[in-house]
Amino acid sequence: MNLTLPNRNAGFSFLVRNFDAQDDRFASAFGILEKAIAARAFPACLLAVTFCGELVAQKALGRFTYDPASPQVTTASIFDLASLTKVVATTAAAMILYERGLLDLDVPVSAIVPEFADDDDHRREITLRMLLAHSSGLPAYEKLFLLAQTREDLLQAAFTTPLAAAPGARAEYSDIGFIILGVVLERLADEPLDAFCQREIFGPLGMTHTTFNPTPALRDCIPPTADDRTFRHRIIQGEVQDENASALGGIAGHAGLFSTAEDLAIFAHAMLNGGHPILRSSTIELFSRRESAPDGTSRALGWDTPSAPSQSGKYFSPRSFGHLGYTGTSLWIDPDRQLSIALLSNRTWPDCQNQAIKQVRPAFHDAVMEVLGKP
């Protein structure tokens, strides 16, 4: 893998590490996660907190599984980001293509992916903005992997998935929409999503542990996410947990990315640093601003924004933006406070029944915010 060093001349600002006193400073926040592990909300977690240009907390807690003999997580452990892929890879790529004049938010999807129209007038109304804002009318999720043997089969199933609502009528978070958006971006960029993201995002930012399809050599650094007894019939470790992304070869617009909390802190730092060196601040403002329609939406373009109640907790400012991932991952960024919180876990181990992270996550965020000074 070719990695590009950050370009200092482009306005890049290195994230300064300053977490010497973190155990005392964030004792209450870390304690919430330790109790969650003891209560089996998840076996392992990894966190990174940035504040005013400094990495002020970085901590690994727990073991790969609930087996006391399993490996301990370290700050170098790599996690399956699940739907954080939608923002760290797909939305970031969309922002770059938008800046270059290659992506028009109000162009119909069918203009780029004609297979999507299917002679359906409603489908012809769906724009790239609607895919990004989750207002396309496409359903949230379908088990397309049960219908498809190949990547091409699964994409065809996604292109022909019936709409669940009229385009623009309501906001419904949709994996299907982001699978299609991934194809749109590949056609606009004229290259695979993983190659584009490596060259344009991960390389320039120095995110050296962020990748689709980790190599087998990295497997021992990656906590398992599932004991899959129904589809793949194996323990899922070092490969994407999401079955649709798996059927797509591990590279998809909705899931498939792996990373560390520190790499996410570097990404968040760039978002807080005016986008340098990969984006302009005006582009970040456009994509992270909550959409005015449909009524009641919390969605921005690709990103989510805090709602009430929110998994971000109660202190993130209204201009904040973030996202969650199914495996128990999250990233929230607050430009008014100049802070970010990344929390990675494998709450889907051994299966996805446990939802306790929904209580843990906001409590952890609030505890961090109370240390850094509530707004």
CSV table of C-alpha atoms in Angstrom, one decimal:
chain,number,residue,atom,x,y,z
A,1,MET,CA,0.0,0.0,0.0
A,2,ASN,CA,1.4,3.4,-1.0
A,3,LEU,CA,1.0,6.0,1.7
A,4,THR,CA,1.3,9.7,1.3
A,5,LEU,CA,2.8,11.8,4.0
A,6,PRO,CA,0.7,14.8,5.0
A,7,ASN,CA,1.4,17.9,3.0
A,8,ARG,CA,2.4,20.7,5.4
A,9,ASN,CA,2.3,23.3,2.6
A,10,ALA,CA,-1.5,22.6,2.1
A,11,GLY,CA,-2.3,23.9,5.6
A,12,PHE,CA,-2.1,20.6,7.3
A,13,SER,CA,-2.0,20.8,11.1
A,14,PHE,CA,-0.7,17.8,12.9
A,15,LEU,CA,-2.8,16.5,15.8
A,16,VAL,CA,-0.8,17.0,18.9
A,17,ARG,CA,-0.8,14.1,21.4
A,18,ASN,CA,-1.5,15.3,25.0
A,19,PHE,CA,-3.1,12.5,27.0
A,20,ASP,CA,-0.6,12.1,29.9
A,21,ALA,CA,-3.2,12.8,32.6
A,22,GLN,CA,-6.1,11.1,30.8
A,23,ASP,CA,-6.8,8.4,33.4
A,24,ASP,CA,-7.4,11.0,36.1
A,25,ARG,CA,-9.1,13.5,33.9
A,26,PHE,CA,-11.5,11.1,32.2
A,27,ALA,CA,-11.9,8.6,35.0
A,28,SER,CA,-15.7,8.9,35.0
A,29,ALA,CA,-15.9,8.4,31.2
A,30,PHE,CA,-13.6,5.5,31.2
A,31,GLY,CA,-15.5,4.0,34.1
A,32,ILE,CA,-18.7,4.0,32.1
A,33,LEU,CA,-17.0,1.9,29.4
A,34,GLU,CA,-15.4,-0.5,32.0
A,35,LYS,CA,-18.7,-1.1,33.6
A,36,ALA,CA,-20.3,-1.7,30.1
A,37,ILE,CA,-17.6,-4.3,29.3
A,38,ALA,CA,-18.2,-6.0,32.7
A,39,ALA,CA,-22.0,-6.0,31.9
A,40,ARG,CA,-21.2,-7.5,28.5
A,41,ALA,CA,-22.5,-4.6,26.4
A,42,PHE,CA,-19.4,-5.3,24.2
A,43,PRO,CA,-16.1,-7.2,24.8
A,44,ALA,CA,-13.8,-4.5,23.6
A,45,CYS,CA,-13.7,-0.8,22.8
A,46,LEU,CA,-11.2,1.8,21.7
A,47,LEU,CA,-11.7,5.6,22.0
A,48,ALA,CA,-10.1,8.8,20.9
A,49,VAL,CA,-11.0,12.4,22.0
A,50,THR,CA,-9.7,15.5,20.3
A,51,PHE,CA,-10.0,19.0,21.8
A,52,CYS,CA,-8.7,22.3,20.4
A,53,GLY,CA,-6.2,20.6,18.1
A,54,GLU,CA,-4.9,18.0,20.6
A,55,LEU,CA,-5.6,14.3,21.1
A,56,VAL,CA,-6.5,14.5,24.8
A,57,ALA,CA,-7.6,10.9,25.3
A,58,GLN,CA,-6.8,7.6,23.6
A,59,LYS,CA,-7.7,4.4,25.4
A,60,ALA,CA,-8.2,0.7,24.7
A,61,LEU,CA,-10.4,-1.4,27.0
A,62,GLY,CA,-11.4,-5.0,27.1
A,63,ARG,CA,-10.5,-8.1,25.2
A,64,PHE,CA,-11.3,-9.3,21.7
A,65,THR,CA,-14.0,-11.6,23.0
A,66,TYR,CA,-15.5,-12.4,26.4
A,67,ASP,CA,-13.1,-15.3,26.8
A,68,PRO,CA,-10.6,-14.2,29.5
A,69,ALA,CA,-7.8,-15.8,27.4
A,70,SER,CA,-8.5,-13.8,24.3
A,71,PRO,CA,-6.1,-11.0,23.3
A,72,GLN,CA,-6.3,-7.6,25.0
A,73,VAL,CA,-7.3,-4.7,22.8
A,74,THR,CA,-4.6,-2.1,22.3
A,75,THR,CA,-4.6,1.4,20.8
A,76,ALA,CA,-3.3,-0.2,17.6
A,77,SER,CA,-6.3,-2.5,17.3
A,78,ILE,CA,-8.3,-2.1,14.1
A,79,PHE,CA,-12.1,-2.2,14.2
A,80,ASP,CA,-14.8,-2.8,11.5
A,81,LEU,CA,-16.3,0.7,11.2
A,82,ALA,CA,-19.6,-0.6,9.6
A,83,SER,CA,-21.6,2.5,8.6
A,84,LEU,CA,-18.9,5.0,9.6
A,85,THR,CA,-17.8,4.0,6.1
A,86,LYS,CA,-20.7,6.2,4.9
A,87,VAL,CA,-19.0,9.3,6.2
A,88,VAL,CA,-15.2,8.6,6.4
A,89,ALA,CA,-15.1,7.1,2.9
A,90,THR,CA,-18.2,7.7,0.8
A,91,THR,CA,-19.3,11.1,2.0
A,92,ALA,CA,-15.7,12.4,2.0
A,93,ALA,CA,-15.3,11.1,-1.5
A,94,ALA,CA,-18.5,12.8,-2.5
A,95,MET,CA,-17.3,16.1,-1.0
A,96,ILE,CA,-14.0,15.9,-3.0
A,97,LEU,CA,-15.8,15.1,-6.3
A,98,TYR,CA,-18.3,17.9,-5.6
A,99,GLU,CA,-15.4,20.4,-5.1
A,100,ARG,CA,-13.9,19.3,-8.4
A,101,GLY,CA,-17.2,19.9,-10.3
A,102,LEU,CA,-17.7,16.2,-11.0
A,103,LEU,CA,-20.6,15.7,-8.7
A,104,ASP,CA,-23.8,17.8,-9.0
A,105,LEU,CA,-26.1,17.2,-6.0
A,106,ASP,CA,-29.2,17.8,-8.0
A,107,VAL,CA,-28.5,15.5,-10.9
A,108,PRO,CA,-30.8,12.4,-11.1
A,109,VAL,CA,-29.1,9.1,-10.1
A,110,SER,CA,-30.3,7.6,-13.4
A,111,ALA,CA,-28.1,10.1,-15.4
A,112,ILE,CA,-25.1,8.3,-14.0
A,113,VAL,CA,-26.5,4.8,-13.3
A,114,PRO,CA,-29.1,4.3,-16.1
A,115,GLU,CA,-29.8,0.8,-14.7
A,116,PHE,CA,-31.4,2.4,-11.7
A,117,ALA,CA,-34.3,4.1,-13.6
A,118,ASP,CA,-36.0,0.9,-14.7
A,119,ASP,CA,-38.5,2.9,-16.7
A,120,ASP,CA,-40.0,4.2,-13.4
A,121,ASP,CA,-40.9,7.9,-13.3
A,122,HIS,CA,-40.5,8.0,-9.5
A,123,ARG,CA,-37.0,6.6,-9.7
A,124,ARG,CA,-36.0,9.2,-12.3
A,125,GLU,CA,-36.8,11.9,-9.7
A,126,ILE,CA,-34.2,10.6,-7.2
A,127,THR,CA,-31.1,12.8,-7.1
A,128,LEU,CA,-27.7,12.4,-5.6
A,129,ARG,CA,-28.7,14.9,-2.8
A,130,MET,CA,-31.6,12.5,-1.9
A,131,LEU,CA,-29.2,9.5,-1.6
A,132,LEU,CA,-26.9,11.5,0.6
A,133,ALA,CA,-29.7,12.9,2.7
A,134,HIS,CA,-31.5,9.5,3.0
A,135,SER,CA,-34.7,11.0,1.4
A,136,SER,CA,-34.7,8.9,-1.8
A,137,GLY,CA,-37.6,6.7,-0.7
A,138,LEU,CA,-35.5,3.6,-0.9
A,139,PRO,CA,-36.0,1.2,2.0
A,140,ALA,CA,-33.6,1.1,5.0
A,141,TYR,CA,-32.3,-2.4,4.4
A,142,GLU,CA,-32.8,-5.5,2.4
A,143,LYS,CA,-31.0,-8.9,2.6
A,144,LEU,CA,-29.8,-8.6,-0.9
A,145,PHE,CA,-27.0,-11.1,-0.2
A,146,LEU,CA,-29.6,-13.9,-0.1
A,147,LEU,CA,-30.5,-13.1,-3.7
A,148,ALA,CA,-27.0,-12.5,-5.1
A,149,GLN,CA,-24.1,-14.8,-5.9
A,150,THR,CA,-21.8,-12.1,-7.3
A,151,ARG,CA,-21.1,-8.4,-6.9
A,152,GLU,CA,-22.9,-7.7,-10.1
A,153,ASP,CA,-26.0,-9.7,-9.0
A,154,LEU,CA,-26.1,-7.8,-5.7
A,155,LEU,CA,-25.8,-4.4,-7.4
A,156,GLN,CA,-28.6,-5.3,-9.8
A,157,ALA,CA,-30.7,-6.2,-6.9
A,158,ALA,CA,-30.0,-2.9,-5.3
A,159,PHE,CA,-30.7,-1.0,-8.5
A,160,THR,CA,-34.1,-2.6,-8.7
A,161,THR,CA,-35.1,-2.6,-5.0
A,162,PRO,CA,-38.7,-1.2,-4.9
A,163,LEU,CA,-39.2,2.2,-3.3
A,164,ALA,CA,-40.8,2.3,0.1
A,165,ALA,CA,-41.9,6.0,-0.2
A,166,ALA,CA,-42.1,8.7,-2.8
A,167,PRO,CA,-38.8,10.5,-3.4
A,168,GLY,CA,-38.3,13.4,-1.1
A,169,ALA,CA,-41.4,12.5,1.0
A,170,ARG,CA,-39.6,11.4,4.1
A,171,ALA,CA,-36.2,10.7,5.6
A,172,GLU,CA,-35.4,7.0,6.1
A,173,TYR,CA,-31.9,6.0,6.7
A,174,SER,CA,-31.0,3.6,3.8
A,175,ASP,CA,-28.1,1.2,3.3
A,176,ILE,CA,-29.5,0.5,-0.2
A,177,GLY,CA,-29.2,4.2,-1.1
A,178,PHE,CA,-25.5,4.3,-0.1
A,179,ILE,CA,-24.7,1.0,-1.9
A,180,ILE,CA,-26.0,2.8,-5.0
A,181,LEU,CA,-24.2,6.0,-4.1
A,182,GLY,CA,-20.9,4.1,-3.9
A,183,VAL,CA,-21.5,3.0,-7.6
A,184,VAL,CA,-22.3,6.6,-8.6
A,185,LEU,CA,-19.0,7.8,-7.1
A,186,GLU,CA,-17.0,5.0,-8.8
A,187,ARG,CA,-18.4,6.0,-12.1
A,188,LEU,CA,-17.8,9.7,-11.6
A,189,ALA,CA,-14.2,9.1,-10.4
A,190,ASP,CA,-13.7,6.4,-13.0
A,191,GLU,CA,-12.0,4.1,-10.4
A,192,PRO,CA,-12.9,1.8,-7.5
A,193,LEU,CA,-14.0,3.5,-4.3
A,194,ASP,CA,-11.2,1.9,-2.2
A,195,ALA,CA,-8.4,3.2,-4.6
A,196,PHE,CA,-9.9,6.7,-4.7
A,197,CYS,CA,-10.2,6.9,-0.9
A,198,GLN,CA,-6.7,5.7,-0.3
A,199,ARG,CA,-5.2,8.2,-2.7
A,200,GLU,CA,-7.4,11.2,-1.9
A,201,ILE,CA,-8.3,10.8,1.8
A,202,PHE,CA,-6.4,8.2,3.8
A,203,GLY,CA,-3.0,8.8,2.2
A,204,PRO,CA,-3.0,12.6,2.4
A,205,LEU,CA,-4.2,12.6,6.0
A,206,GLY,CA,-1.7,10.0,7.1
A,207,MET,CA,-4.5,7.5,8.1
A,208,THR,CA,-2.1,4.6,7.8
A,209,HIS,CA,-4.4,2.0,9.5
A,210,THR,CA,-7.5,2.7,7.5
A,211,THR,CA,-8.4,0.3,4.7
A,212,PHE,CA,-11.1,-1.8,3.0
A,213,ASN,CA,-10.4,-5.5,3.0
A,214,PRO,CA,-7.5,-5.7,5.6
A,215,THR,CA,-4.7,-8.0,4.6
A,216,PRO,CA,-4.5,-11.4,6.3
A,217,ALA,CA,-1.5,-10.2,8.2
A,218,LEU,CA,-3.7,-7.7,10.0
A,219,ARG,CA,-6.2,-10.2,11.2
A,220,ASP,CA,-4.6,-10.6,14.6
A,221,CYS,CA,-5.0,-6.9,15.2
A,222,ILE,CA,-8.8,-6.9,14.5
A,223,PRO,CA,-11.4,-8.0,17.1
A,224,PRO,CA,-14.0,-10.4,15.7
A,225,THR,CA,-17.5,-9.0,15.1
A,226,ALA,CA,-19.7,-12.1,14.8
A,227,ASP,CA,-19.9,-15.8,15.0
A,228,ASP,CA,-21.9,-16.1,11.8
A,229,ARG,CA,-23.8,-19.4,11.8
A,230,THR,CA,-26.4,-18.6,9.1
A,231,PHE,CA,-24.7,-17.0,6.1
A,232,ARG,CA,-20.9,-17.5,6.1
A,233,HIS,CA,-20.7,-20.2,8.8
A,234,ARG,CA,-17.5,-18.9,10.3
A,235,ILE,CA,-16.2,-16.4,12.9
A,236,ILE,CA,-16.0,-13.0,11.2
A,237,GLN,CA,-12.6,-11.5,12.0
A,238,GLY,CA,-10.7,-9.2,9.7
A,239,GLU,CA,-13.5,-9.2,7.1
A,240,VAL,CA,-16.6,-7.0,7.0
A,241,GLN,CA,-19.5,-8.0,9.3
A,242,ASP,CA,-22.2,-6.6,7.0
A,243,GLU,CA,-23.4,-9.4,4.7
A,244,ASN,CA,-24.3,-7.1,1.8
A,245,ALA,CA,-20.9,-5.5,1.9
A,246,SER,CA,-19.3,-9.0,2.1
A,247,ALA,CA,-21.2,-10.1,-1.1
A,248,LEU,CA,-19.9,-6.9,-2.7
A,249,GLY,CA,-16.4,-8.1,-2.1
A,250,GLY,CA,-15.8,-6.0,1.0
A,251,ILE,CA,-15.8,-2.6,-0.8
A,252,ALA,CA,-19.1,-0.8,-0.7
A,253,GLY,CA,-20.5,2.7,-0.1
A,254,HIS,CA,-22.4,1.7,3.0
A,255,ALA,CA,-19.9,-0.5,4.9
A,256,GLY,CA,-16.5,-2.2,4.6
A,257,LEU,CA,-14.0,0.2,6.1
A,258,PHE,CA,-11.6,-0.7,8.9
A,259,SER,CA,-9.7,1.7,11.1
A,260,THR,CA,-8.3,2.7,14.5
A,261,ALA,CA,-9.7,5.4,16.8
A,262,GLU,CA,-6.5,7.4,16.3
A,263,ASP,CA,-7.0,7.5,12.5
A,264,LEU,CA,-10.6,8.6,13.1
A,265,ALA,CA,-9.3,11.4,15.3
A,266,ILE,CA,-6.9,12.5,12.5
A,267,PHE,CA,-9.9,12.5,10.1
A,268,ALA,CA,-12.0,14.5,12.6
A,269,HIS,CA,-9.2,16.9,13.2
A,270,ALA,CA,-9.1,17.6,9.4
A,271,MET,CA,-12.8,18.3,9.4
A,272,LEU,CA,-12.3,20.7,12.3
A,273,ASN,CA,-9.2,22.3,10.6
A,274,GLY,CA,-11.1,23.7,7.6
A,275,GLY,CA,-10.7,20.4,5.7
A,276,HIS,CA,-7.0,20.8,5.2
A,277,PRO,CA,-5.4,19.2,3.2
A,278,ILE,CA,-8.3,17.4,1.4
A,279,LEU,CA,-11.3,19.7,1.5
A,280,ARG,CA,-12.4,23.3,1.7
A,281,SER,CA,-14.2,24.5,4.8
A,282,SER,CA,-17.2,25.7,2.7
A,283,THR,CA,-17.7,22.1,1.5
A,284,ILE,CA,-17.7,20.7,5.0
A,285,GLU,CA,-20.2,23.3,6.1
A,286,LEU,CA,-22.5,22.5,3.1
A,287,PHE,CA,-22.4,18.7,3.7
A,288,SER,CA,-22.6,18.9,7.5
A,289,ARG,CA,-25.5,21.3,7.7
A,290,ARG,CA,-28.9,19.7,8.5
A,291,GLU,CA,-31.2,19.5,5.5
A,292,SER,CA,-34.4,21.6,5.5
A,293,ALA,CA,-36.4,18.9,3.9
A,294,PRO,CA,-38.1,16.5,4.4
A,295,ASP,CA,-39.8,17.8,7.5
A,296,GLY,CA,-38.3,16.6,10.8
A,297,THR,CA,-35.1,15.1,9.3
A,298,SER,CA,-31.9,15.1,11.3
A,299,ARG,CA,-29.9,14.3,8.3
A,300,ALA,CA,-27.2,16.4,6.6
A,301,LEU,CA,-25.6,15.3,3.4
A,302,GLY,CA,-24.1,11.9,4.4
A,303,TRP,CA,-23.7,13.0,8.0
A,304,ASP,CA,-26.3,13.0,10.8
A,305,THR,CA,-26.8,15.8,13.3
A,306,PRO,CA,-27.8,15.7,17.0
A,307,SER,CA,-31.5,15.2,17.6
A,308,ALA,CA,-33.3,14.8,20.9
A,309,PRO,CA,-32.7,12.3,22.3
A,310,SER,CA,-29.4,11.6,20.5
A,311,GLN,CA,-26.7,9.0,20.7
A,312,SER,CA,-24.3,11.9,20.8
A,313,GLY,CA,-25.7,12.8,24.3
A,314,LYS,CA,-27.0,16.1,25.4
A,315,TYR,CA,-24.1,18.5,25.0
A,316,PHE,CA,-23.0,18.5,21.4
A,317,SER,CA,-23.9,21.8,19.8
A,318,PRO,CA,-26.5,22.2,17.0
A,319,ARG,CA,-23.8,22.5,14.4
A,320,SER,CA,-22.3,19.2,15.3
A,321,PHE,CA,-22.3,16.3,12.9
A,322,GLY,CA,-21.5,12.6,13.2
A,323,HIS,CA,-22.6,9.0,12.5
A,324,LEU,CA,-23.0,5.6,14.0
A,325,GLY,CA,-22.0,2.1,12.9
A,326,TYR,CA,-23.9,-1.1,13.4
A,327,THR,CA,-20.9,-3.0,14.9
A,328,GLY,CA,-20.9,-0.4,17.8
A,329,THR,CA,-18.9,2.4,16.3
A,330,SER,CA,-19.5,6.1,16.3
A,331,LEU,CA,-17.8,9.5,15.5
A,332,TRP,CA,-19.2,12.9,16.6
A,333,ILE,CA,-17.6,16.2,15.7
A,334,ASP,CA,-18.4,19.6,17.2
A,335,PRO,CA,-17.0,22.6,15.3
A,336,ASP,CA,-18.3,25.1,17.9
A,337,ARG,CA,-16.4,23.4,20.7
A,338,GLN,CA,-13.5,22.2,18.4
A,339,LEU,CA,-13.8,18.6,19.7
A,340,SER,CA,-14.4,15.1,18.4
A,341,ILE,CA,-15.2,11.8,20.1
A,342,ALA,CA,-14.6,8.5,18.3
A,343,LEU,CA,-15.7,5.3,20.0
A,344,LEU,CA,-15.2,1.9,18.4
A,345,SER,CA,-16.5,-1.4,19.8
A,346,ASN,CA,-17.5,-4.9,18.6
A,347,ARG,CA,-20.9,-5.0,20.3
A,348,THR,CA,-22.1,-7.5,17.6
A,349,TRP,CA,-20.0,-10.2,19.2
A,350,PRO,CA,-21.0,-13.0,19.2
A,351,ASP,CA,-24.3,-11.9,17.6
A,352,CYS,CA,-26.2,-8.6,17.1
A,353,GLN,CA,-28.9,-9.1,19.8
A,354,ASN,CA,-27.2,-6.9,22.5
A,355,GLN,CA,-28.4,-3.3,22.2
A,356,ALA,CA,-26.9,-2.0,25.5
A,357,ILE,CA,-24.6,0.4,23.6
A,358,LYS,CA,-27.6,2.6,23.0
A,359,GLN,CA,-27.4,3.6,26.7
A,360,VAL,CA,-23.6,3.4,27.1
A,361,ARG,CA,-22.8,5.7,24.1
A,362,PRO,CA,-24.6,8.9,25.2
A,363,ALA,CA,-23.6,8.4,28.8
A,364,PHE,CA,-19.9,8.2,27.7
A,365,HIS,CA,-20.2,11.2,25.5
A,366,ASP,CA,-21.8,13.3,28.3
A,367,ALA,CA,-19.1,12.2,30.7
A,368,VAL,CA,-16.4,13.4,28.3
A,369,MET,CA,-18.2,16.7,27.6
A,370,GLU,CA,-18.6,17.3,31.4
A,371,VAL,CA,-14.8,17.1,31.7
A,372,LEU,CA,-14.1,19.4,28.8
A,373,GLY,CA,-16.6,22.0,29.9
A,374,LYS,CA,-20.2,21.9,28.9
A,375,PRO,CA,-21.3,24.5,26.4
